[in-house]
Coordinates of N, CA, C and O in Angstrom, one line a residue:
A1 N 0.4 -15.6 8.8 CA 1.1 -14.3 8.9 C 2.6 -14.4 8.7 O 3.1 -15.4 9.1
P2 N 3.2 -13.4 8.2 CA 4.7 -13.4 8.0 C 5.4 -13.6 9.4 O 5.0 -13.0 10.4
A3 N 6.5 -14.3 9.3 CA 7.3 -14.5 10.6 C 8.3 -13.3 10.6 O 9.3 -13.3 10.0
L4 N 7.9 -12.3 11.4 CA 8.6 -11.0 11.4 C 10.0 -11.2 12.0 O 11.0 -10.5 11.6
A5 N 10.2 -12.1 12.9 CA 11.5 -12.3 13.6 C 12.5 -12.8 12.6 O 13.7 -12.6 12.8
D6 N 12.1 -13.4 11.5 CA 13.1 -13.9 10.5 C 13.5 -12.9 9.5 O 14.3 -13.2 8.6
R7 N 12.9 -11.7 9.6 CA 13.1 -10.7 8.5 C 13.9 -9.5 9.0 O 13.9 -8.4 8.3
R8 N 14.6 -9.6 10.1 CA 15.4 -8.5 10.6 C 16.4 -8.0 9.5 O 17.1 -8.8 8.9
G9 N 16.5 -6.7 9.3 CA 17.4 -6.1 8.4 C 16.9 -6.0 7.0 O 17.5 -5.4 6.1
L10 N 15.7 -6.6 6.7 CA 15.1 -6.6 5.4 C 14.4 -5.3 5.1 O 13.9 -4.6 6.1
T11 N 14.3 -4.9 3.9 CA 13.4 -3.8 3.5 C 12.2 -4.4 2.8 O 12.2 -5.1 1.8
I12 N 11.0 -4.1 3.4 CA 9.7 -4.7 3.0 C 8.7 -3.6 2.6 O 8.5 -2.7 3.4
G13 N 8.2 -3.7 1.4 CA 7.1 -2.8 1.0 C 5.8 -3.4 1.4 O 5.6 -4.6 1.2
V14 N 4.9 -2.6 1.9 CA 3.6 -3.1 2.3 C 2.5 -2.4 1.4 O 2.4 -1.1 1.5
L15 N 1.8 -3.1 0.6 CA 0.8 -2.6 -0.3 C -0.6 -3.0 0.3 O -1.0 -4.2 0.2
G16 N -1.2 -2.2 1.1 CA -2.5 -2.5 1.7 C -3.6 -2.1 0.8 O -3.6 -1.2 0.0
G17 N -4.7 -2.8 1.0 CA -5.9 -2.5 0.2 C -7.0 -3.6 0.3 O -6.7 -4.7 0.9
S18 N -8.1 -3.3 -0.2 CA -9.2 -4.3 -0.2 C -9.0 -5.4 -1.2 O -9.5 -6.5 -1.1
F19 N -8.2 -5.1 -2.3 CA -7.9 -6.1 -3.3 C -9.3 -6.8 -3.8 O -9.4 -8.0 -3.7
N20 N -10.2 -5.9 -4.2 CA -11.5 -6.4 -4.5 C -11.9 -6.1 -6.0 O -12.7 -5.2 -6.3
P21 N -11.3 -6.9 -6.9 CA -10.4 -8.0 -6.7 C -8.9 -7.6 -7.0 O -8.7 -6.5 -7.6
A22 N -8.0 -8.5 -6.7 CA -6.6 -8.3 -7.1 C -6.6 -8.5 -8.6 O -7.3 -9.2 -9.2
H23 N -5.7 -7.7 -9.3 CA -5.6 -7.7 -10.8 C -4.2 -7.4 -11.2 O -3.3 -7.2 -10.4
G24 N -4.0 -7.3 -12.5 CA -2.7 -7.0 -13.1 C -2.1 -5.7 -12.7 O -0.9 -5.5 -12.7
G25 N -3.0 -4.7 -12.4 CA -2.5 -3.4 -12.0 C -1.7 -3.5 -10.7 O -0.7 -2.8 -10.5
H26 N -2.2 -4.4 -9.8 CA -1.4 -4.6 -8.5 C -0.1 -5.2 -8.8 O 0.9 -4.8 -8.2
V27 N 0.0 -6.2 -9.7 CA 1.2 -6.8 -10.1 C 2.2 -5.8 -10.7 O 3.4 -5.7 -10.4
H28 N 1.6 -4.9 -11.6 CA 2.4 -3.9 -12.3 C 3.1 -3.0 -11.3 O 4.3 -2.7 -11.4
I29 N 2.3 -2.5 -10.3 CA 2.9 -1.6 -9.3 C 3.9 -2.3 -8.5 O 5.0 -1.8 -8.2
S30 N 3.6 -3.6 -8.1 CA 4.5 -4.4 -7.3 C 5.9 -4.6 -7.9 O 6.9 -4.5 -7.3
M31 N 5.9 -4.9 -9.2 CA 7.2 -5.1 -9.9 C 8.0 -3.9 -10.0 O 9.2 -3.9 -9.8
H32 N 7.4 -2.8 -10.2 CA 8.1 -1.5 -10.2 C 8.7 -1.2 -8.8 O 9.8 -0.7 -8.6
A33 N 7.9 -1.5 -7.8 CA 8.3 -1.2 -6.4 C 9.5 -2.1 -6.0 O 10.5 -1.6 -5.4
I34 N 9.5 -3.3 -6.3 CA 10.6 -4.2 -6.0 C 11.9 -3.7 -6.7 O 12.9 -3.7 -6.0
K35 N 11.8 -3.3 -7.9 CA 12.9 -2.9 -8.6 C 13.4 -1.5 -8.2 O 14.6 -1.3 -7.9
N36 N 12.5 -0.5 -8.1 CA 13.0 0.8 -7.8 C 13.2 1.2 -6.4 O 13.9 2.2 -6.0
L37 N 12.6 0.4 -5.4 CA 12.8 0.7 -4.0 C 13.7 -0.3 -3.4 O 13.9 -0.3 -2.1
A38 N 14.3 -1.2 -4.2 CA 15.3 -2.1 -3.6 C 14.7 -3.0 -2.5 O 15.3 -3.2 -1.5
L39 N 13.5 -3.5 -2.8 CA 12.8 -4.3 -1.8 C 13.3 -5.7 -1.7 O 13.5 -6.3 -2.7
D40 N 13.4 -6.2 -0.5 CA 13.7 -7.7 -0.3 C 12.4 -8.4 -0.4 O 12.4 -9.6 -0.9
E41 N 11.3 -7.9 0.1 CA 9.9 -8.5 -0.1 C 8.9 -7.4 -0.3 O 9.1 -6.2 0.1
L42 N 7.8 -7.8 -0.8 CA 6.6 -6.9 -0.9 C 5.4 -7.7 -0.5 O 5.1 -8.8 -0.9
W43 N 4.6 -7.1 0.5 CA 3.5 -7.8 1.0 C 2.2 -7.2 0.4 O 2.0 -6.0 0.4
W44 N 1.3 -8.0 -0.1 CA 0.0 -7.6 -0.4 C -0.8 -7.8 0.8 O -1.2 -8.9 1.2
M45 N -1.1 -6.7 1.5 CA -1.9 -6.8 2.8 C -3.4 -6.7 2.5 O -3.9 -5.5 2.3
V46 N -4.1 -7.8 2.4 CA -5.5 -7.8 2.1 C -6.3 -7.4 3.3 O -6.3 -8.1 4.3
S47 N -6.9 -6.2 3.3 CA -7.6 -5.7 4.4 C -9.0 -6.3 4.6 O -9.7 -6.5 3.6
P48 N -9.4 -6.6 5.8 CA -10.8 -7.1 6.0 C -11.9 -6.2 5.5 O -12.9 -6.6 5.0
C49 N -11.6 -4.8 5.7 CA -12.6 -3.9 5.2 C -11.9 -2.5 5.1 O -10.8 -2.3 5.6
N50 N -12.5 -1.6 4.3 CA -12.0 -0.3 4.1 C -13.0 0.7 4.7 O -14.2 0.8 4.2
P51 N -12.6 1.4 5.7 CA -13.6 2.3 6.4 C -14.2 3.4 5.5 O -15.3 3.9 5.8
L52 N -13.5 3.7 4.4 CA -14.0 4.7 3.5 C -14.8 4.2 2.3 O -15.3 4.9 1.4
K53 N -15.1 2.8 2.3 CA -15.9 2.2 1.3 C -17.1 1.5 1.9 O -16.9 1.0 3.0
P54 N -18.2 1.5 1.2 CA -19.4 0.8 1.8 C -19.1 -0.7 2.1 O -18.4 -1.4 1.3
L55 N -19.5 -1.1 3.2 CA -19.3 -2.5 3.6 C -19.9 -3.5 2.6 O -19.3 -4.6 2.4
A56 N -21.0 -3.1 2.0 CA -21.6 -4.0 1.0 C -20.8 -4.3 -0.2 O -21.0 -5.3 -0.8
A57 N -19.8 -3.4 -0.4 CA -18.9 -3.7 -1.6 C -17.8 -4.7 -1.3 O -17.1 -5.1 -2.2
N58 N -17.7 -5.0 0.0 CA -16.6 -5.9 0.4 C -17.0 -7.4 0.3 O -17.9 -7.8 0.9
V59 N -16.2 -8.1 -0.5 CA -16.3 -9.5 -0.6 C -15.6 -10.1 0.6 O -14.6 -9.5 1.0
P60 N -16.0 -11.3 1.1 CA -15.3 -11.9 2.3 C -13.8 -11.9 2.1 O -13.3 -12.2 1.0
V61 N -13.1 -11.6 3.1 CA -11.6 -11.5 3.0 C -11.0 -12.8 2.5 O -10.0 -12.7 1.8
H62 N -11.5 -13.9 2.9 CA -10.9 -15.2 2.5 C -11.0 -15.4 0.9 O -10.1 -15.9 0.3
T63 N -12.1 -14.9 0.4 CA -12.3 -14.9 -1.1 C -11.3 -14.0 -1.8 O -10.6 -14.4 -2.8
R64 N -11.1 -12.8 -1.2 CA -10.1 -11.9 -1.8 C -8.7 -12.3 -1.7 O -7.9 -12.1 -2.5
L65 N -8.4 -13.0 -0.5 CA -7.1 -13.6 -0.3 C -6.8 -14.6 -1.4 O -5.7 -14.7 -2.0
E66 N -7.7 -15.5 -1.6 CA -7.5 -16.6 -2.6 C -7.3 -16.0 -4.0 O -6.5 -16.5 -4.7
R67 N -8.1 -15.0 -4.3 CA -8.0 -14.4 -5.6 C -6.6 -13.7 -5.8 O -6.0 -13.9 -6.8
A68 N -6.2 -13.0 -4.7 CA -4.9 -12.4 -4.7 C -3.8 -13.4 -4.9 O -2.8 -13.2 -5.7
A69 N -3.8 -14.5 -4.2 CA -2.8 -15.5 -4.3 C -2.7 -16.2 -5.6 O -1.7 -16.6 -6.1
S70 N -3.9 -16.2 -6.3 CA -3.9 -16.8 -7.6 C -3.5 -15.8 -8.7 O -3.3 -16.2 -9.9
T71 N -3.4 -14.6 -8.4 CA -3.1 -13.5 -9.3 C -1.6 -13.3 -9.5 O -1.2 -12.9 -10.5
V72 N -0.9 -13.5 -8.4 CA 0.5 -13.2 -8.5 C 1.3 -14.5 -8.0 O 0.9 -15.2 -7.2
S73 N 2.5 -14.7 -8.7 CA 3.4 -15.7 -8.4 C 4.8 -15.2 -8.5 O 5.3 -15.1 -9.7
H74 N 5.4 -14.7 -7.4 CA 6.7 -14.1 -7.5 C 7.4 -14.4 -6.1 O 6.7 -14.3 -5.1
P75 N 8.6 -14.8 -6.2 CA 9.3 -15.2 -4.9 C 9.4 -14.1 -3.8 O 9.5 -14.4 -2.7
R76 N 9.3 -12.8 -4.3 CA 9.4 -11.7 -3.3 C 8.0 -11.2 -2.9 O 8.0 -10.3 -2.0
I77 N 6.9 -11.6 -3.5 CA 5.6 -11.1 -3.1 C 4.9 -12.1 -2.3 O 4.7 -13.2 -2.6
L78 N 4.4 -11.6 -1.1 CA 3.7 -12.4 -0.2 C 2.3 -11.8 0.0 O 2.1 -10.6 0.3
V79 N 1.3 -12.7 -0.2 CA -0.1 -12.3 0.1 C -0.4 -12.6 1.6 O -0.2 -13.8 2.0
T80 N -0.9 -11.6 2.3 CA -1.0 -11.8 3.8 C -2.3 -11.2 4.3 O -2.8 -10.2 3.8
D81 N -2.9 -11.9 5.3 CA -4.0 -11.4 6.0 C -3.6 -10.8 7.4 O -4.4 -10.9 8.4
I82 N -2.4 -10.3 7.5 CA -1.8 -9.9 8.8 C -2.7 -8.8 9.5 O -2.8 -8.8 10.7
E83 N -3.4 -8.0 8.7 CA -4.2 -7.0 9.3 C -5.4 -7.6 10.0 O -5.8 -7.2 11.1
A84 N -6.0 -8.6 9.4 CA -7.1 -9.4 10.0 C -6.6 -10.0 11.3 O -7.3 -10.1 12.3
R85 N -5.4 -10.6 11.3 CA -4.8 -11.2 12.4 C -4.5 -10.2 13.6 O -4.7 -10.5 14.7
F86 N -4.1 -9.0 13.2 CA -3.9 -7.9 14.1 C -5.2 -7.5 14.7 O -5.3 -6.9 15.8
G87 N -6.3 -7.6 14.0 CA -7.6 -7.1 14.4 C -7.7 -5.6 14.3 O -8.5 -5.0 15.0
T88 N -7.0 -5.0 13.3 CA -7.0 -3.6 13.1 C -7.8 -3.2 11.9 O -7.9 -4.0 10.9
M89 N -8.4 -2.0 11.9 CA -9.2 -1.5 10.8 C -8.5 -0.4 10.1 O -8.7 -0.2 8.9
Y90 N -7.7 0.4 10.8 CA -7.1 1.6 10.3 C -5.6 1.4 10.1 O -4.9 0.8 10.9
T91 N -5.1 2.1 9.0 CA -3.7 1.9 8.6 C -2.8 2.3 9.7 O -1.8 1.7 10.0
V92 N -3.1 3.5 10.4 CA -2.2 3.9 11.5 C -2.1 2.9 12.6 O -1.0 2.7 13.2
D93 N -3.2 2.2 12.9 CA -3.1 1.2 13.9 C -2.4 -0.1 13.5 O -1.6 -0.7 14.3
T94 N -2.6 -0.4 12.2 CA -1.8 -1.6 11.7 C -0.3 -1.3 11.7 O 0.5 -2.2 12.1
L95 N 0.1 -0.1 11.3 CA 1.5 0.2 11.2 C 2.1 0.3 12.6 O 3.2 -0.1 12.9
R96 N 1.3 0.7 13.6 CA 1.7 0.8 15.0 C 2.0 -0.7 15.5 O 3.0 -0.9 16.1
K97 N 1.1 -1.6 15.2 CA 1.3 -3.0 15.6 C 2.5 -3.6 14.9 O 3.3 -4.3 15.4
L98 N 2.6 -3.3 13.6 CA 3.7 -3.8 12.8 C 5.0 -3.3 13.3 O 6.0 -4.0 13.4
S99 N 5.1 -2.0 13.7 CA 6.3 -1.4 14.3 C 6.7 -2.1 15.6 O 7.9 -2.3 15.8
M100 N 5.7 -2.4 16.4 CA 6.0 -3.1 17.7 C 6.6 -4.4 17.4 O 7.4 -4.9 18.3
R101 N 6.3 -5.1 16.3 CA 6.8 -6.4 16.1 C 7.9 -6.6 15.1 O 8.4 -7.6 14.9
R102 N 8.3 -5.5 14.5 CA 9.1 -5.6 13.3 C 10.6 -5.9 13.6 O 11.3 -6.4 12.8
S103 N 11.1 -5.5 14.8 CA 12.4 -5.9 15.2 C 13.5 -5.6 14.1 O 14.2 -6.5 13.7
G104 N 13.6 -4.3 13.7 CA 14.7 -4.0 12.8 C 14.3 -4.1 11.3 O 15.2 -4.1 10.5
I105 N 13.1 -4.4 11.0 CA 12.6 -4.4 9.6 C 12.4 -3.0 9.1 O 11.8 -2.2 9.8
N106 N 12.9 -2.7 7.9 CA 12.6 -1.4 7.2 C 11.3 -1.5 6.4 O 11.3 -2.2 5.4
V107 N 10.3 -0.9 6.9 CA 9.0 -1.0 6.2 C 8.7 0.3 5.4 O 8.9 1.4 5.9
I108 N 8.3 0.1 4.2 CA 7.8 1.2 3.3 C 6.4 1.0 3.0 O 6.0 -0.1 2.5
W109 N 5.5 2.0 3.3 CA 4.1 1.9 2.9 C 3.9 2.3 1.5 O 4.4 3.4 1.0
L110 N 3.3 1.5 0.7 CA 3.0 1.7 -0.7 C 1.6 2.1 -1.0 O 0.7 1.4 -0.4
M111 N 1.3 3.1 -1.8 CA -0.1 3.4 -2.1 C -0.2 4.1 -3.4 O 0.8 4.7 -3.9
G112 N -1.4 4.1 -4.0 CA -1.6 4.9 -5.2 C -1.9 6.3 -5.0 O -2.3 6.7 -3.9
S113 N -1.7 7.1 -6.0 CA -1.9 8.6 -5.8 C -3.4 8.9 -5.5 O -3.7 9.9 -4.9
D114 N -4.3 8.0 -5.9 CA -5.7 8.3 -5.6 C -5.9 8.2 -4.1 O -6.7 9.0 -3.5
C115 N -5.2 7.4 -3.4 CA -5.2 7.3 -1.9 C -4.6 8.6 -1.3 O -5.2 9.1 -0.3
L116 N -3.6 9.1 -1.9 CA -3.0 10.3 -1.3 C -4.0 11.5 -1.4 O -4.0 12.3 -0.5
V117 N -4.8 11.5 -2.4 CA -5.7 12.6 -2.6 C -6.7 12.7 -1.4 O -7.1 13.7 -1.0
Q118 N -7.1 11.5 -0.9 CA -8.1 11.5 0.2 C -7.5 11.1 1.5 O -8.2 10.9 2.5
M119 N -6.1 11.1 1.6 CA -5.5 10.6 2.8 C -5.8 11.5 4.0 O -5.8 10.9 5.1
H120 N -6.1 12.7 3.8 CA -6.4 13.6 5.0 C -7.7 13.2 5.7 O -8.0 13.7 6.7
L121 N -8.5 12.3 5.0 CA -9.7 11.7 5.6 C -9.4 10.5 6.5 O -10.3 10.0 7.2
W122 N -8.2 10.0 6.4 CA -7.8 8.8 7.1 C -7.6 9.1 8.6 O -7.2 10.2 9.0
K123 N -7.8 8.1 9.5 CA -7.6 8.3 10.9 C -6.1 8.6 11.2 O -5.2 7.9 10.7
D124 N -5.9 9.7 11.9 CA -4.5 10.0 12.4 C -3.5 10.0 11.2 O -2.4 9.5 11.3
W125 N -3.9 10.5 10.1 CA -3.1 10.4 8.8 C -1.7 10.9 8.9 O -0.8 10.4 8.3
K126 N -1.5 12.0 9.7 CA -0.2 12.6 9.8 C 0.8 11.6 10.5 O 2.0 11.6 10.2
R127 N 0.2 10.8 11.4 CA 1.0 9.8 12.1 C 1.5 8.7 11.2 O 2.6 8.1 11.5
I128 N 0.8 8.5 10.1 CA 1.3 7.5 9.1 C 2.6 8.0 8.5 O 3.6 7.3 8.3
F129 N 2.6 9.3 8.1 CA 3.8 9.9 7.5 C 5.0 9.8 8.5 O 6.1 9.7 8.2
E130 N 4.6 10.0 9.8 CA 5.6 10.0 10.8 C 6.1 8.6 11.3 O 7.1 8.5 12.0
A131 N 5.4 7.6 10.9 CA 5.7 6.2 11.3 C 6.6 5.5 10.3 O 7.5 4.8 10.8
V132 N 6.4 5.7 9.0 CA 7.2 4.9 8.0 C 7.4 5.7 6.8 O 6.6 6.6 6.5
P133 N 8.4 5.4 6.0 CA 8.6 6.1 4.7 C 7.4 5.6 3.8 O 6.9 4.5 4.0
I134 N 7.1 6.4 2.8 CA 5.9 6.2 2.0 C 6.3 6.4 0.5 O 7.0 7.3 0.2
C135 N 5.9 5.5 -0.3 CA 6.0 5.6 -1.8 C 4.7 5.7 -2.4 O 3.8 4.8 -2.2
V136 N 4.4 6.8 -3.1 CA 3.1 7.0 -3.8 C 3.3 6.8 -5.2 O 4.1 7.5 -5.9
F137 N 2.6 5.8 -5.8 CA 2.6 5.5 -7.2 C 1.6 6.4 -8.0 O 0.4 6.3 -7.7
S138 N 2.1 7.2 -8.9 CA 1.2 8.0 -9.6 C 1.1 7.6 -11.1 O 2.2 7.5 -11.7
R139 N -0.1 7.5 -11.6 CA -0.2 7.3 -13.1 C -0.1 8.6 -13.8 O -0.4 9.6 -13.3
P140 N 0.4 8.6 -15.0 CA 0.5 9.8 -15.8 C -0.9 10.4 -15.9 O -1.9 9.7 -16.1
G141 N -1.0 11.7 -15.6 CA -2.3 12.4 -15.7 C -2.9 12.6 -14.3 O -3.7 13.5 -14.1
E142 N -2.4 11.8 -13.3 CA -3.0 12.0 -12.0 C -2.1 12.9 -11.1 O -2.5 13.3 -10.0
L143 N -0.9 13.2 -11.6 CA 0.1 13.8 -10.7 C -0.4 15.2 -10.2 O -0.2 15.5 -9.0
P144 N -1.0 16.1 -11.0 CA -1.4 17.4 -10.5 C -2.3 17.3 -9.3 O -2.1 18.0 -8.3
R145 N -3.3 16.5 -9.4 CA -4.3 16.4 -8.3 C -3.6 15.8 -7.0 O -3.9 16.3 -5.9
A146 N -2.7 14.9 -7.2 CA -2.0 14.3 -6.0 C -1.0 15.3 -5.4 O -0.9 15.5 -4.2
R147 N -0.3 16.1 -6.3 CA 0.6 17.1 -5.8 C -0.1 18.2 -5.0 O 0.5 18.8 -4.1
N148 N -1.3 18.5 -5.3 CA -2.1 19.5 -4.7 C -2.9 19.0 -3.5 O -3.7 19.8 -2.9
S149 N -2.8 17.8 -3.2 CA -3.6 17.2 -2.1 C -3.1 17.8 -0.8 O -2.0 18.3 -0.6
V150 N -4.0 17.7 0.2 CA -3.7 18.2 1.6 C -2.5 17.5 2.1 O -1.6 18.1 2.7
A151 N -2.4 16.2 2.0 CA -1.3 15.4 2.5 C 0.0 15.8 1.8 O 1.1 16.0 2.5
A152 N 0.0 16.0 0.5 CA 1.3 16.3 -0.2 C 1.7 17.7 0.2 O 3.0 17.9 0.4
R153 N 0.8 18.6 0.3 CA 1.2 20.0 0.7 C 1.7 20.0 2.1 O 2.7 20.7 2.4
T154 N 1.1 19.3 3.0 CA 1.5 19.3 4.4 C 2.9 18.7 4.6 O 3.7 19.2 5.4
F155 N 3.3 17.7 3.8 CA 4.6 17.1 4.0 C 5.5 17.3 2.8 O 6.4 16.5 2.5
E156 N 5.3 18.4 2.1 CA 6.1 18.7 0.9 C 7.6 18.8 1.3 O 8.5 18.3 0.5
A157 N 8.0 19.3 2.4 CA 9.4 19.4 2.8 C 10.1 18.1 3.0 O 11.3 18.0 3.0
S158 N 9.3 17.0 3.2 CA 9.8 15.7 3.4 C 9.9 14.8 2.1 O 10.3 13.7 2.2
R159 N 9.5 15.4 1.0 CA 9.4 14.6 -0.2 C 10.8 14.5 -0.9 O 11.5 15.5 -1.0
M160 N 11.2 13.3 -1.2 CA 12.4 13.0 -1.9 C 12.2 13.0 -3.4 O 11.1 12.8 -3.9
Q161 N 13.3 13.0 -4.2 CA 13.2 12.9 -5.6 C 13.0 11.4 -6.0 O 13.5 10.5 -5.3
Q162 N 12.4 11.2 -7.1 CA 12.2 9.8 -7.5 C 13.5 9.1 -7.7 O 13.6 7.9 -7.5
S163 N 14.6 9.8 -8.1 CA 15.9 9.2 -8.3 C 16.5 8.7 -7.0 O 17.5 7.9 -7.1
E164 N 16.0 9.1 -5.9 CA 16.5 8.7 -4.6 C 15.7 7.6 -4.0 O 15.9 7.2 -2.9
A165 N 14.7 7.0 -4.8 CA 13.8 6.0 -4.2 C 14.4 4.8 -3.6 O 13.9 4.3 -2.6
A166 N 15.5 4.4 -4.2 CA 16.2 3.2 -3.7 C 16.7 3.4 -2.2 O 17.0 2.4 -1.5
R167 N 16.8 4.6 -1.8 CA 17.3 4.9 -0.4 C 16.1 5.0 0.6 O 16.3 5.2 1.8
L168 N 14.9 5.0 0.1 CA 13.8 5.3 0.9 C 13.6 4.5 2.2 O 13.3 4.9 3.3
G169 N 13.9 3.2 2.0 CA 13.7 2.2 3.1 C 14.7 2.5 4.3 O 14.4 2.2 5.4
Q170 N 15.8 3.2 4.0 CA 16.7 3.5 5.1 C 16.5 4.9 5.7 O 17.2 5.3 6.6
M171 N 15.6 5.7 5.2 CA 15.3 7.0 5.6 C 14.5 7.1 6.9 O 13.6 6.2 7.1
E172 N 14.7 8.1 7.7 CA 13.9 8.3 8.9 C 12.7 9.1 8.5 O 12.8 10.1 7.8
P173 N 11.5 8.6 8.9 CA 10.3 9.3 8.5 C 10.2 10.6 9.3 O 10.7 10.7 10.4
P174 N 9.4 11.6 8.8 CA 8.7 11.5 7.5 C 9.6 11.6 6.3 O 10.5 12.5 6.2
A175 N 9.5 10.7 5.3 CA 10.2 10.7 4.1 C 9.3 10.0 3.1 O 8.8 8.9 3.4
W176 N 9.1 10.6 1.9 CA 8.2 10.0 0.9 C 8.6 10.4 -0.5 O 9.4 11.4 -0.7
V177 N 8.1 9.7 -1.4 CA 8.5 9.9 -2.8 C 7.3 9.7 -3.7 O 6.5 8.8 -3.5
F178 N 7.2 10.5 -4.8 CA 6.2 10.2 -5.9 C 7.0 9.3 -6.8 O 8.1 9.6 -7.3
A179 N 6.4 8.2 -7.2 CA 7.0 7.3 -8.3 C 6.0 7.3 -9.4 O 5.0 6.7 -9.3
T180 N 6.4 8.0 -10.5 CA 5.5 7.9 -11.7 C 5.9 6.7 -12.5 O 7.1 6.6 -12.9
I181 N 5.0 5.9 -12.8 CA 5.3 4.6 -13.5 C 4.4 4.6 -14.8 O 3.4 5.3 -14.9
P182 N 4.7 3.7 -15.7 CA 4.0 3.7 -17.0 C 2.5 3.3 -16.7 O 2.2 2.6 -15.7
L183 N 1.6 3.8 -17.5 CA 0.2 3.5 -17.4 C -0.1 2.0 -17.5 O 0.4 1.4 -18.4
H184 N -1.0 1.6 -16.6 CA -1.5 0.2 -16.7 C -3.0 0.4 -16.7 O -3.6 1.1 -15.9
A185 N -3.7 -0.4 -17.6 CA -5.2 -0.2 -17.7 C -5.9 -0.8 -16.5 O -7.1 -0.4 -16.3
G186 N -5.3 -1.6 -15.7 CA -6.1 -2.4 -14.7 C -6.5 -1.5 -13.5 O -5.7 -0.7 -13.0
S187 N -7.7 -1.7 -13.0 CA -8.1 -1.2 -11.7 C -9.2 -2.1 -11.2 O -9.9 -2.7 -12.0
S188 N -9.4 -2.1 -9.9 CA -10.4 -3.0 -9.4 C -11.8 -2.5 -9.8 O -12.7 -3.3 -10.1
T189 N -12.0 -1.2 -9.8 CA -13.3 -0.6 -10.2 C -13.6 -1.0 -11.7 O -14.7 -1.4 -12.0
E190 N -12.6 -0.9 -12.6 CA -12.9 -1.3 -14.0 C -13.1 -2.8 -14.1 O -14.0 -3.2 -14.9
F191 N -12.4 -3.6 -13.3 CA -12.6 -5.0 -13.4 C -14.0 -5.4 -13.0 O -14.7 -6.2 -13.7
R192 N -14.5 -4.7 -11.9 CA -15.9 -5.0 -11.5 C -16.9 -4.5 -12.5 O -18.0 -5.1 -12.7
R193 N -16.6 -3.4 -13.2 CA -17.5 -2.9 -14.2 C -17.7 -3.8 -15.4 O -18.8 -4.0 -15.9
V194 N -16.6 -4.4 -15.8 CA -16.6 -5.3 -16.9 C -17.1 -6.7 -16.6 O -17.8 -7.3 -17.3
N195 N -16.6 -7.2 -15.4 CA -16.8 -8.6 -15.1 C -17.9 -8.8 -14.0 O -18.2 -10.0 -13.7
G196 N -18.3 -7.8 -13.4 CA -19.3 -7.9 -12.3 C -18.5 -8.2 -11.0 O -17.3 -8.3 -11.0
P197 N -19.2 -8.3 -9.8 CA -18.6 -8.5 -8.5 C -17.8 -9.8 -8.5 O -18.2 -10.8 -9.2
L198 N -16.8 -9.8 -7.7 CA -16.0 -11.0 -7.5 C -16.8 -12.0 -6.8 O -17.3 -11.8 -5.7
E199 N -17.0 -13.2 -7.4 CA -17.8 -14.3 -6.7 C -16.9 -15.1 -5.8 O -15.7 -15.1 -5.9
H200 N -17.5 -15.9 -5.0 CA -16.8 -16.8 -4.1 C -16.1 -17.8 -5.0 O -16.6 -18.4 -6.0
L201 N -14.8 -18.1 -4.7 CA -14.0 -19.0 -5.5 C -14.3 -20.4 -5.1 O -14.7 -20.7 -4.0

């Protein structure tokens, strides 16, 4: 797990997900996040399971961690199983634990616009907005559905302009931004459709 005590004063983006499997699309989002959000580090937080996805679809976390580590090689990107170490299943609980330990770290929660569309189904989802700044990455064509989501409408007054994204890490939550980035063909669903399930490495 990351040594949080050594990261005081840093701005860290956390991209959580099942990474089933990790692919070029995750790298694509990460590179844009590092550049546009002025991140010191970006963590790929590989979740043990996703409460909104069937457990049968989850490959063992160690397999997904190994795949993720072999997919990216960048000095600012860290693949971590910190959620498994915390023993948390829900994002709100993970962020609460991370906040308790972060000691002055500026955390930005990163997610895709597809997650924003269903975010109102997450446990205590409003508390996530109130806990940390959020950057939502939207692919071209997905923006209307994301903008009309329950979560976006609820926190519309807290949305910043994309041109202000570099300041997001210093903002007091709730504060969030839509970041529209160039289209990338990669997705975990498409990878599994073409290649089949991720096998043990």
